[in-house]
mmCIF file of C-alpha atoms in Angstrom:
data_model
loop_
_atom_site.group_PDB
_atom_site.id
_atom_site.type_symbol
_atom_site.label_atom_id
_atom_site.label_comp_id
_atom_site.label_asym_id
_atom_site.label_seq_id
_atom_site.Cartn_x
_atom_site.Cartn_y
_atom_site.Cartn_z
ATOM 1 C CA UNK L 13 7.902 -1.038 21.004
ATOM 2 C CA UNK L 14 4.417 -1.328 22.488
ATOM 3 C CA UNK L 15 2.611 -4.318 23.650
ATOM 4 C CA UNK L 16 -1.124 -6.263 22.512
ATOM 5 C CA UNK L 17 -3.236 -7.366 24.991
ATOM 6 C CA UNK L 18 -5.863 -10.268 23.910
ATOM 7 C CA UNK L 19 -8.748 -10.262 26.666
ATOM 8 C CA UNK L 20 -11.183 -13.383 26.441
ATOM 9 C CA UNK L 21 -14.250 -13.301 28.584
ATOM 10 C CA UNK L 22 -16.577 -15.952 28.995
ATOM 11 C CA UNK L 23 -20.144 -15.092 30.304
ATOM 12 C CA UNK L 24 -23.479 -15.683 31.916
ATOM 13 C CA UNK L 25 -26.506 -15.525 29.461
ATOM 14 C CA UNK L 26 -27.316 -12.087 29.257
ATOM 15 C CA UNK L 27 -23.753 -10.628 30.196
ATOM 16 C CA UNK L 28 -22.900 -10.223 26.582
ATOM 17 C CA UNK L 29 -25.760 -7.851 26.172
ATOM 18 C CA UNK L 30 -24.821 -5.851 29.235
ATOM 19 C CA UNK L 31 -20.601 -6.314 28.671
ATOM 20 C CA UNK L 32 -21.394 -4.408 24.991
ATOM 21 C CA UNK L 33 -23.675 -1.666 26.134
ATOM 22 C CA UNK L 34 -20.799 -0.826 28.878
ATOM 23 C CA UNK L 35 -18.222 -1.031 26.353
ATOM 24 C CA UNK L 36 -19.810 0.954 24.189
ATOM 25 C CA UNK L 37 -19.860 3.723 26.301
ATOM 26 C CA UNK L 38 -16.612 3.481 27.801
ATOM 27 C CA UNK L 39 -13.974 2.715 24.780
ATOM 28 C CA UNK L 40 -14.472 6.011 23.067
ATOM 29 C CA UNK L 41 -12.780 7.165 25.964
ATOM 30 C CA UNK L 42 -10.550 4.464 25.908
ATOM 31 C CA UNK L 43 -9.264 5.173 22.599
ATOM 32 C CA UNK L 44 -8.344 8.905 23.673
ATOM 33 C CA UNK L 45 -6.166 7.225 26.392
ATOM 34 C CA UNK L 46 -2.785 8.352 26.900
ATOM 35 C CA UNK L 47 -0.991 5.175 25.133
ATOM 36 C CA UNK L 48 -3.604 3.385 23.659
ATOM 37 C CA UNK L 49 -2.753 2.921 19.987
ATOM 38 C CA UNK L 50 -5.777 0.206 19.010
ATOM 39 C CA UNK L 51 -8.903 -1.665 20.557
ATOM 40 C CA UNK L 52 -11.071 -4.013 19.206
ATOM 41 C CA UNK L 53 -13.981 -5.715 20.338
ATOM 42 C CA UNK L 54 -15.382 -8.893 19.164
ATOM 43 C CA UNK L 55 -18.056 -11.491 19.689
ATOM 44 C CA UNK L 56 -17.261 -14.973 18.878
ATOM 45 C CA UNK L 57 -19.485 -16.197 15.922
ATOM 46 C CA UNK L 58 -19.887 -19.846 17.502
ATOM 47 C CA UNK L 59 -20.745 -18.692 21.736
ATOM 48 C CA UNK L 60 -22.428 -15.487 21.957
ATOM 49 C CA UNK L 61 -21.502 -15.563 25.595
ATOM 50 C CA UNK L 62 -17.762 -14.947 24.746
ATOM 51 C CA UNK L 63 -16.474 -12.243 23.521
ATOM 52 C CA UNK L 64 -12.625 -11.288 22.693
ATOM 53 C CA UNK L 65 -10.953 -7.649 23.067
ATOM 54 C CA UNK L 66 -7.832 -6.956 21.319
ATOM 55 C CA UNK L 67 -5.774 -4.077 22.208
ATOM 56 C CA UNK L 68 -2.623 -2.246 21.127
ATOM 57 C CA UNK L 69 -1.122 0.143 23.851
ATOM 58 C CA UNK L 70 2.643 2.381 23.108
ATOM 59 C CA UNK L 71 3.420 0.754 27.068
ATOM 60 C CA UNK L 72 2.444 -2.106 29.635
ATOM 61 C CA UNK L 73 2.252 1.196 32.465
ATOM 62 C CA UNK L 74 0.268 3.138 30.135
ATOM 63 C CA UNK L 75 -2.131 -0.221 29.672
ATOM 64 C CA UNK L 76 -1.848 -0.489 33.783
ATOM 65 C CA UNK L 77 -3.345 2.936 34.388
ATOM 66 C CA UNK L 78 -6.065 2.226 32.010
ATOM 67 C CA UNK L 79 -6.923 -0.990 33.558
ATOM 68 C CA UNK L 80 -6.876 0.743 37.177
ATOM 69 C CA UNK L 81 -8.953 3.673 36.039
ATOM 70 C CA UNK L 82 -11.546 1.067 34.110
ATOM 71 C CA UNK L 83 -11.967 -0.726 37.052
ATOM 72 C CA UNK L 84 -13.721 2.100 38.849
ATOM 73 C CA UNK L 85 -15.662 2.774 36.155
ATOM 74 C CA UNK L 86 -19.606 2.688 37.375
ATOM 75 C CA UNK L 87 -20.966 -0.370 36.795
ATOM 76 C CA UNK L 88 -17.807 -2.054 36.686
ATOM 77 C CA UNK L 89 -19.222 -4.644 39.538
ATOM 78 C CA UNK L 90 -21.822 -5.208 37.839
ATOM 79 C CA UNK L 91 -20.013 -6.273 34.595
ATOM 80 C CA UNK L 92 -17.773 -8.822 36.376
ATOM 81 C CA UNK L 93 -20.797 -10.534 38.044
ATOM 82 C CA UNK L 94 -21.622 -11.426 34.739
ATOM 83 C CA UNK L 95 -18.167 -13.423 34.184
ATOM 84 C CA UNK L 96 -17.903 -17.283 34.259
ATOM 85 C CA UNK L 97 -14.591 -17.640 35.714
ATOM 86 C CA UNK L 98 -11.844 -15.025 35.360
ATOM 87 C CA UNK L 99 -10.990 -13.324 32.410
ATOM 88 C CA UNK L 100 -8.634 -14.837 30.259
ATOM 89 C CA UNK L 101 -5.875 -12.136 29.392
ATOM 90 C CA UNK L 102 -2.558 -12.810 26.773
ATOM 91 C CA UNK L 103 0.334 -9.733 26.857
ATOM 92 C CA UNK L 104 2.165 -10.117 23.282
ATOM 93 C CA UNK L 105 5.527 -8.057 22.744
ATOM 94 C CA UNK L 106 5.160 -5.774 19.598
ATOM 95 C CA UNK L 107 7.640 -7.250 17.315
ATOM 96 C CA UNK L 108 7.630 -4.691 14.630
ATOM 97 C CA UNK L 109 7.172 -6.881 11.825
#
């Protein structure tokens, strides 16, 4: 069975503007990635400055090889400067049901 991955990420004003625009770009690619099975980005209604991802991958390597190669993704740096503390991340077995 796979695995979900719940990212929360709370930022600076103006990172939410600059954290879409990067993901934008980058998760059509990410959802051609060996393994991934489902992403989802979200902005929460009540805080504009955080924003949720929700992700369904077929393995935790296959979501570790992502997360390597995403991190070297130009303007990666950038992105995290934008962060208010570190990101909040939840790994959920797949229970089938």
């Amino acid at each position: 069975m796979g695995i979900g991955v719940i990212v929360e990420l709370n930022l600076k004003p103006g990172g939410a503007k600059l954290w879409t625009a990067k993901l934008e770009e980058r998760f059509p690619k990410t959802r051609m990635w060996k393994g991934c099975e489902q992403i989802y980005f979200g902005v929460d209604q009540n805080d504009p400055n955080h924003l949720v991802i929700v992700e369904k991958w077929t393995s935790s390597e296959d979501y570790a090889r992502y997360r390597e190669w995403a991190m070297e993704q130009p303007g990666s740096d950038e992105m995290q400067s934008y962060l208010i503390g570190d990101l909040k991340t939840t790994y959920l077995d797949d229970t089938g049901i």
